[in-house]
PDB file of C-alpha atoms in Angstrom:
ATOM      1  CA  MET A   1      54.447 -63.022 230.336  1.00  0.00           C
ATOM      2  CA  LEU A   2      54.655 -62.032 234.001  1.00  0.00           C
ATOM      3  CA  LYS A   3      51.845 -63.324 236.204  1.00  0.00           C
ATOM      4  CA  GLU A   4      50.875 -59.773 237.172  1.00  0.00           C
ATOM      5  CA  GLU A   5      50.535 -58.830 233.505  1.00  0.00           C
ATOM      6  CA  THR A   6      48.347 -61.829 232.771  1.00  0.00           C
ATOM      7  CA  LEU A   7      46.048 -61.077 235.702  1.00  0.00           C
ATOM      8  CA  GLN A   8      45.879 -57.412 234.697  1.00  0.00           C
ATOM      9  CA  ARG A   9      44.867 -58.457 231.188  1.00  0.00           C
ATOM     10  CA  ILE A  10      41.976 -60.438 232.673  1.00  0.00           C
ATOM     11  CA  SER A  11      40.921 -57.457 234.766  1.00  0.00           C
ATOM     12  CA  ASN A  12      41.132 -55.088 231.809  1.00  0.00           C
ATOM     13  CA  SER A  13      39.086 -57.461 229.676  1.00  0.00           C
ATOM     14  CA  VAL A  14      36.321 -57.480 232.289  1.00  0.00           C
ATOM     15  CA  VAL A  15      36.333 -53.668 232.426  1.00  0.00           C
ATOM     16  CA  SER A  16      36.089 -53.555 228.631  1.00  0.00           C
ATOM     17  CA  THR A  17      33.116 -55.987 228.852  1.00  0.00           C
ATOM     18  CA  SER A  18      34.624 -58.374 226.281  1.00  0.00           C
ATOM     19  CA  GLY A  19      33.629 -61.910 227.148  1.00  0.00           C
ATOM     20  CA  ASP A  20      35.779 -63.327 224.357  1.00  0.00           C
ATOM     21  CA  ALA A  21      38.841 -61.438 225.614  1.00  0.00           C
ATOM     22  CA  VAL A  22      38.171 -62.639 229.160  1.00  0.00           C
ATOM     23  CA  GLU A  23      37.956 -66.254 228.022  1.00  0.00           C
ATOM     24  CA  THR A  24      41.205 -65.945 226.069  1.00  0.00           C
ATOM     25  CA  ALA A  25      43.000 -64.302 228.992  1.00  0.00           C
ATOM     26  CA  VAL A  26      41.730 -66.869 231.503  1.00  0.00           C
ATOM     27  CA  ARG A  27      42.866 -69.763 229.305  1.00  0.00           C
ATOM     28  CA  LYS A  28      46.257 -68.081 228.987  1.00  0.00           C
ATOM     29  CA  ALA A  29      46.469 -67.782 232.774  1.00  0.00           C
ATOM     30  CA  LEU A  30      45.704 -71.476 233.200  1.00  0.00           C
ATOM     31  CA  GLU A  31      48.407 -72.328 230.660  1.00  0.00           C
ATOM     32  CA  GLU A  32      50.801 -70.308 232.811  1.00  0.00           C
ATOM     33  CA  ASN A  33      49.776 -72.413 235.834  1.00  0.00           C
ATOM     34  CA  ILE A  34      48.086 -69.559 237.669  1.00  0.00           C
ATOM     35  CA  GLY A  35      45.609 -71.025 240.159  1.00  0.00           C
ATOM     36  CA  PRO A  36      41.854 -70.558 239.666  1.00  0.00           C
ATOM     37  CA  ALA A  37      41.432 -68.792 243.020  1.00  0.00           C
ATOM     38  CA  GLU A  38      44.087 -66.215 242.110  1.00  0.00           C
ATOM     39  CA  ILE A  39      42.585 -65.749 238.652  1.00  0.00           C
ATOM     40  CA  ILE A  40      39.273 -64.912 240.270  1.00  0.00           C
ATOM     41  CA  GLU A  41      40.540 -62.716 243.082  1.00  0.00           C
ATOM     42  CA  LYS A  42      43.221 -60.745 241.216  1.00  0.00           C
ATOM     43  CA  GLY A  43      41.773 -60.917 237.718  1.00  0.00           C
ATOM     44  CA  LEU A  44      38.015 -61.342 237.395  1.00  0.00           C
ATOM     45  CA  ALA A  45      36.948 -59.861 240.727  1.00  0.00           C
ATOM     46  CA  ALA A  46      39.484 -57.046 240.405  1.00  0.00           C
ATOM     47  CA  GLY A  47      37.960 -56.120 237.055  1.00  0.00           C
ATOM     48  CA  VAL A  48      34.435 -56.035 238.448  1.00  0.00           C
ATOM     49  CA  HIS A  49      35.652 -53.978 241.399  1.00  0.00           C
ATOM     50  CA  GLU A  50      37.247 -51.448 239.054  1.00  0.00           C
ATOM     51  CA  THR A  51      34.061 -51.314 236.989  1.00  0.00           C
ATOM     52  CA  GLY A  52      32.061 -50.697 240.159  1.00  0.00           C
ATOM     53  CA  ILE A  53      34.272 -47.743 241.055  1.00  0.00           C
ATOM     54  CA  LEU A  54      33.787 -46.264 237.577  1.00  0.00           C
ATOM     55  CA  PHE A  55      30.037 -46.731 237.951  1.00  0.00           C
ATOM     56  CA  GLU A  56      29.976 -44.983 241.325  1.00  0.00           C
ATOM     57  CA  GLU A  57      31.991 -42.105 239.860  1.00  0.00           C
ATOM     58  CA  GLY A  58      29.489 -41.723 237.040  1.00  0.00           C
ATOM     59  CA  THR A  59      32.103 -42.540 234.386  1.00  0.00           C
ATOM     60  CA  ILE A  60      30.057 -45.485 233.129  1.00  0.00           C
ATOM     61  CA  PHE A  61      26.400 -46.443 233.449  1.00  0.00           C
ATOM     62  CA  LEU A  62      24.435 -49.500 234.580  1.00  0.00           C
ATOM     63  CA  PRO A  63      24.396 -51.336 231.208  1.00  0.00           C
ATOM     64  CA  HIS A  64      28.208 -51.276 231.181  1.00  0.00           C
ATOM     65  CA  LEU A  65      28.333 -52.689 234.712  1.00  0.00           C
ATOM     66  CA  VAL A  66      25.932 -55.491 233.771  1.00  0.00           C
ATOM     67  CA  LEU A  67      28.024 -56.373 230.705  1.00  0.00           C
ATOM     68  CA  ALA A  68      31.173 -56.434 232.841  1.00  0.00           C
ATOM     69  CA  VAL A  69      29.547 -58.949 235.183  1.00  0.00           C
ATOM     70  CA  ASP A  70      28.540 -61.044 232.157  1.00  0.00           C
ATOM     71  CA  ALA A  71      32.162 -60.974 230.975  1.00  0.00           C
ATOM     72  CA  MET A  72      33.354 -62.056 234.412  1.00  0.00           C
ATOM     73  CA  GLU A  73      30.911 -64.966 234.380  1.00  0.00           C
ATOM     74  CA  ALA A  74      32.329 -66.112 231.026  1.00  0.00           C
ATOM     75  CA  GLY A  75      35.677 -66.488 232.771  1.00  0.00           C
ATOM     76  CA  LEU A  76      34.125 -68.235 235.746  1.00  0.00           C
ATOM     77  CA  ARG A  77      32.520 -70.835 233.482  1.00  0.00           C
ATOM     78  CA  ILE A  78      35.933 -71.784 232.097  1.00  0.00           C
ATOM     79  CA  LEU A  79      37.356 -72.104 235.599  1.00  0.00           C
ATOM     80  CA  GLU A  80      34.400 -74.162 236.747  1.00  0.00           C
ATOM     81  CA  THR A  81      34.906 -76.603 233.862  1.00  0.00           C
ATOM     82  CA  GLU A  82      38.619 -76.807 234.613  1.00  0.00           C
ATOM     83  CA  THR A  83      37.987 -77.460 238.297  1.00  0.00           C
ATOM     84  CA  GLN A  84      35.417 -80.158 237.566  1.00  0.00           C
ATOM     85  CA  GLU A  85      37.885 -81.990 235.344  1.00  0.00           C
ATOM     86  CA  GLN A  86      40.687 -81.779 237.906  1.00  0.00           C
ATOM     87  CA  ASP A  87      38.604 -82.632 240.971  1.00  0.00           C
ATOM     88  CA  ARG A  88      36.053 -85.038 239.512  1.00  0.00           C
ATOM     89  CA  ASP A  89      36.596 -87.519 242.348  1.00  0.00           C
ATOM     90  CA  ARG A  90      37.456 -85.081 245.137  1.00  0.00           C
ATOM     91  CA  ARG A  91      34.919 -82.573 246.369  1.00  0.00           C
ATOM     92  CA  PRO A  92      35.555 -80.957 249.756  1.00  0.00           C
ATOM     93  CA  GLY A  93      31.924 -80.104 250.428  1.00  0.00           C
ATOM     94  CA  THR A  94      28.580 -78.929 249.066  1.00  0.00           C
ATOM     95  CA  ILE A  95      27.376 -75.358 249.555  1.00  0.00           C
ATOM     96  CA  VAL A  96      24.069 -73.641 248.844  1.00  0.00           C
ATOM     97  CA  ASN A  97      24.735 -69.952 248.185  1.00  0.00           C
ATOM     98  CA  GLY A  98      22.472 -67.027 247.398  1.00  0.00           C
ATOM     99  CA  THR A  99      21.229 -63.530 248.187  1.00  0.00           C
ATOM    100  CA  VAL A 100      18.298 -63.485 250.588  1.00  0.00           C
ATOM    101  CA  GLU A 101      14.723 -62.613 249.700  1.00  0.00           C
ATOM    102  CA  GLY A 102      14.130 -58.904 249.177  1.00  0.00           C
ATOM    103  CA  ASP A 103      17.701 -58.190 248.096  1.00  0.00           C
ATOM    104  CA  VAL A 104      18.510 -58.043 244.375  1.00  0.00           C
ATOM    105  CA  HIS A 105      22.268 -57.474 244.697  1.00  0.00           C
ATOM    106  CA  ASP A 106      24.174 -60.161 242.850  1.00  0.00           C
ATOM    107  CA  ILE A 107      27.778 -59.275 242.009  1.00  0.00           C
ATOM    108  CA  GLY A 108      29.429 -60.158 245.321  1.00  0.00           C
ATOM    109  CA  LYS A 109      27.476 -63.389 245.547  1.00  0.00           C
ATOM    110  CA  ILE A 110      28.559 -64.390 242.028  1.00  0.00           C
ATOM    111  CA  ILE A 111      32.202 -63.827 242.952  1.00  0.00           C
ATOM    112  CA  VAL A 112      31.850 -65.890 246.136  1.00  0.00           C
ATOM    113  CA  SER A 113      30.257 -68.769 244.210  1.00  0.00           C
ATOM    114  CA  GLY A 114      33.030 -68.627 241.631  1.00  0.00           C
ATOM    115  CA  MET A 115      35.778 -68.599 244.227  1.00  0.00           C
ATOM    116  CA  LEU A 116      34.233 -71.531 246.102  1.00  0.00           C
ATOM    117  CA  ARG A 117      33.897 -73.542 242.897  1.00  0.00           C
ATOM    118  CA  ALA A 118      37.450 -72.725 241.895  1.00  0.00           C
ATOM    119  CA  SER A 119      38.525 -74.080 245.283  1.00  0.00           C
ATOM    120  CA  GLY A 120      36.812 -77.395 244.591  1.00  0.00           C
ATOM    121  CA  PHE A 121      33.490 -77.014 246.388  1.00  0.00           C
ATOM    122  CA  THR A 122      30.233 -78.076 244.797  1.00  0.00           C
ATOM    123  CA  VAL A 123      28.147 -74.890 244.796  1.00  0.00           C
ATOM    124  CA  HIS A 124      24.440 -74.506 244.116  1.00  0.00           C
ATOM    125  CA  ASP A 125      23.992 -70.803 243.356  1.00  0.00           C
ATOM    126  CA  MET A 126      20.369 -69.909 244.073  1.00  0.00           C
ATOM    127  CA  GLY A 127      20.580 -66.422 242.596  1.00  0.00           C
ATOM    128  CA  ARG A 128      19.206 -63.280 244.200  1.00  0.00           C
ATOM    129  CA  SER A 129      16.094 -62.456 246.254  1.00  0.00           C
ATOM    130  CA  VAL A 130      15.733 -66.122 247.191  1.00  0.00           C
ATOM    131  CA  PRO A 131      12.860 -67.146 249.499  1.00  0.00           C
ATOM    132  CA  LEU A 132      14.293 -68.511 252.722  1.00  0.00           C
ATOM    133  CA  GLN A 133      12.532 -71.869 252.517  1.00  0.00           C
ATOM    134  CA  ASP A 134      14.104 -72.389 249.090  1.00  0.00           C
ATOM    135  CA  PHE A 135      17.546 -72.318 250.701  1.00  0.00           C
ATOM    136  CA  ILE A 136      16.484 -74.992 253.165  1.00  0.00           C
ATOM    137  CA  ASP A 137      14.781 -77.154 250.558  1.00  0.00           C
ATOM    138  CA  LYS A 138      17.837 -77.025 248.287  1.00  0.00           C
ATOM    139  CA  ALA A 139      20.171 -77.854 251.164  1.00  0.00           C
ATOM    140  CA  LYS A 140      18.039 -80.896 252.016  1.00  0.00           C
ATOM    141  CA  GLU A 141      17.761 -81.956 248.373  1.00  0.00           C
ATOM    142  CA  THR A 142      21.522 -81.799 247.777  1.00  0.00           C
ATOM    143  CA  ASN A 143      22.565 -82.953 251.243  1.00  0.00           C
ATOM    144  CA  ALA A 144      24.565 -79.735 251.535  1.00  0.00           C
ATOM    145  CA  ASP A 145      27.120 -79.110 254.248  1.00  0.00           C
ATOM    146  CA  LEU A 146      26.785 -75.326 254.352  1.00  0.00           C
ATOM    147  CA  ILE A 147      24.229 -72.604 253.571  1.00  0.00           C
ATOM    148  CA  SER A 148      25.823 -69.275 252.598  1.00  0.00           C
ATOM    149  CA  LEU A 149      23.644 -66.166 252.831  1.00  0.00           C
ATOM    150  CA  SER A 150      24.434 -62.787 251.290  1.00  0.00           C
ATOM    151  CA  ALA A 151      22.633 -59.564 252.262  1.00  0.00           C
ATOM    152  CA  LEU A 152      23.644 -56.146 250.984  1.00  0.00           C
ATOM    153  CA  THR A 153      21.071 -53.955 252.758  1.00  0.00           C
ATOM    154  CA  THR A 154      20.310 -53.448 256.435  1.00  0.00           C
ATOM    155  CA  VAL A 155      16.693 -54.446 255.808  1.00  0.00           C
ATOM    156  CA  SER A 156      17.512 -57.762 254.137  1.00  0.00           C
ATOM    157  CA  LEU A 157      20.161 -58.515 256.763  1.00  0.00           C
ATOM    158  CA  ASN A 158      17.421 -59.655 259.135  1.00  0.00           C
ATOM    159  CA  ARG A 159      16.562 -62.447 256.703  1.00  0.00           C
ATOM    160  CA  GLN A 160      19.780 -64.193 257.703  1.00  0.00           C
ATOM    161  CA  GLN A 161      18.569 -64.328 261.286  1.00  0.00           C
ATOM    162  CA  GLU A 162      15.137 -65.512 260.149  1.00  0.00           C
ATOM    163  CA  LEU A 163      16.632 -68.440 258.221  1.00  0.00           C
ATOM    164  CA  ILE A 164      18.569 -69.639 261.255  1.00  0.00           C
ATOM    165  CA  GLY A 165      15.327 -69.472 263.220  1.00  0.00           C
ATOM    166  CA  MET A 166      13.564 -71.515 260.549  1.00  0.00           C
ATOM    167  CA  LEU A 167      16.294 -74.166 260.691  1.00  0.00           C
ATOM    168  CA  ARG A 168      15.775 -74.433 264.444  1.00  0.00           C
ATOM    169  CA  GLU A 169      11.999 -74.676 264.066  1.00  0.00           C
ATOM    170  CA  GLN A 170      12.360 -77.446 261.493  1.00  0.00           C
ATOM    171  CA  GLY A 171      14.881 -79.375 263.580  1.00  0.00           C
ATOM    172  CA  LEU A 172      17.638 -78.831 261.021  1.00  0.00           C
ATOM    173  CA  ARG A 173      20.004 -76.413 262.722  1.00  0.00           C
ATOM    174  CA  ASP A 174      22.523 -79.099 263.600  1.00  0.00           C
ATOM    175  CA  ARG A 175      22.444 -80.514 260.071  1.00  0.00           C
ATOM    176  CA  PHE A 176      23.636 -77.419 258.168  1.00  0.00           C
ATOM    177  CA  LYS A 177      26.384 -74.912 258.863  1.00  0.00           C
ATOM    178  CA  VAL A 178      25.455 -71.284 258.103  1.00  0.00           C
ATOM    179  CA  MET A 179      27.798 -68.619 256.761  1.00  0.00           C
ATOM    180  CA  VAL A 180      26.714 -64.979 256.449  1.00  0.00           C
ATOM    181  CA  GLY A 181      28.184 -62.089 254.505  1.00  0.00           C
ATOM    182  CA  GLY A 182      27.439 -58.775 252.846  1.00  0.00           C
ATOM    183  CA  ALA A 183      28.268 -55.117 253.440  1.00  0.00           C
ATOM    184  CA  PRO A 184      26.152 -54.614 256.592  1.00  0.00           C
ATOM    185  CA  ALA A 185      27.117 -57.979 258.130  1.00  0.00           C
ATOM    186  CA  SER A 186      29.936 -58.417 260.632  1.00  0.00           C
ATOM    187  CA  GLN A 187      31.409 -60.970 263.001  1.00  0.00           C
ATOM    188  CA  GLU A 188      29.423 -59.344 265.801  1.00  0.00           C
ATOM    189  CA  TRP A 189      26.236 -59.838 263.779  1.00  0.00           C
ATOM    190  CA  ALA A 190      27.086 -63.467 263.059  1.00  0.00           C
ATOM    191  CA  ASP A 191      27.683 -64.083 266.759  1.00  0.00           C
ATOM    192  CA  ARG A 192      24.434 -62.367 267.698  1.00  0.00           C
ATOM    193  CA  ILE A 193      22.221 -64.431 265.378  1.00  0.00           C
ATOM    194  CA  GLY A 194      24.015 -67.736 265.970  1.00  0.00           C
ATOM    195  CA  ALA A 195      25.596 -68.152 262.533  1.00  0.00           C
ATOM    196  CA  ASP A 196      28.581 -70.474 262.293  1.00  0.00           C
ATOM    197  CA  CYS A 197      30.786 -67.868 260.660  1.00  0.00           C
ATOM    198  CA  TYR A 198      31.045 -64.526 258.870  1.00  0.00           C
ATOM    199  CA  ALA A 199      33.065 -63.879 255.700  1.00  0.00           C
ATOM    200  CA  LYS A 200      33.876 -60.334 254.595  1.00  0.00           C
ATOM    201  CA  ASN A 201      34.934 -61.296 251.052  1.00  0.00           C
ATOM    202  CA  ALA A 202      35.227 -64.209 248.648  1.00  0.00           C
ATOM    203  CA  ALA A 203      38.711 -65.260 249.718  1.00  0.00           C
ATOM    204  CA  GLU A 204      37.641 -65.355 253.350  1.00  0.00           C
ATOM    205  CA  ALA A 205      34.507 -67.310 252.386  1.00  0.00           C
ATOM    206  CA  VAL A 206      36.737 -70.070 251.024  1.00  0.00           C
ATOM    207  CA  ALA A 207      38.936 -70.064 254.122  1.00  0.00           C
ATOM    208  CA  LYS A 208      35.954 -70.118 256.484  1.00  0.00           C
ATOM    209  CA  ALA A 209      34.195 -72.864 254.500  1.00  0.00           C
ATOM    210  CA  ARG A 210      37.324 -75.017 254.673  1.00  0.00           C
ATOM    211  CA  GLU A 211      37.653 -74.352 258.390  1.00  0.00           C
ATOM    212  CA  LEU A 212      34.022 -75.188 259.103  1.00  0.00           C
ATOM    213  CA  LEU A 213      34.207 -78.404 257.101  1.00  0.00           C
ATOM    214  CA  LEU A 214      37.488 -79.472 258.730  1.00  0.00           C
ATOM    215  CA  LEU A 215      39.504 -79.004 255.556  1.00  0.00           C
ATOM    216  CA  LYS A 216      42.260 -76.750 256.871  1.00  0.00           C
TER     217      LYS A 216
END
């Protein structure tokens, strides 16, 4: 089967909300030596993106979108297991990732965590609407290299700036790199608040994390 067909099957399985079909298609992709990052970007994430468009058009409703995300996560779990087995002794870095307090958006953050894991990083996904101190405490607990902050609203965007301020107040700013992302974020915003980098999507998050941690 052509690679494009295999990836399209993964995407279609996500849209159809079939976790079993997603798992089967992801295993098939791995058998065909398709890399985890490509499976996520062109298969799983593409399916969620398509589902999001259908939701915005009113073709499907929220329960369908939630089930599609669940199906995507079934595929991510397989990839995470595969990556752990392949890279048991080689981990390029540890990242704490989550959506900031006051923001309940989750889909983009889930994709970023999956892409980072598929690229070999150890990722502690904190979930959504995470209190800022929890990010810091988890980073200290796990001796993380990078804190990744997602914000999908203009109101919650300011939380990214607040966290950087808290790191400075606690004498930890030099210990942890900070990456910001989300629809209202930008490189200009990252520069303004003193973040180490901005990533506009999951693929760029991987590239920026590697660059920050000297893994180019």
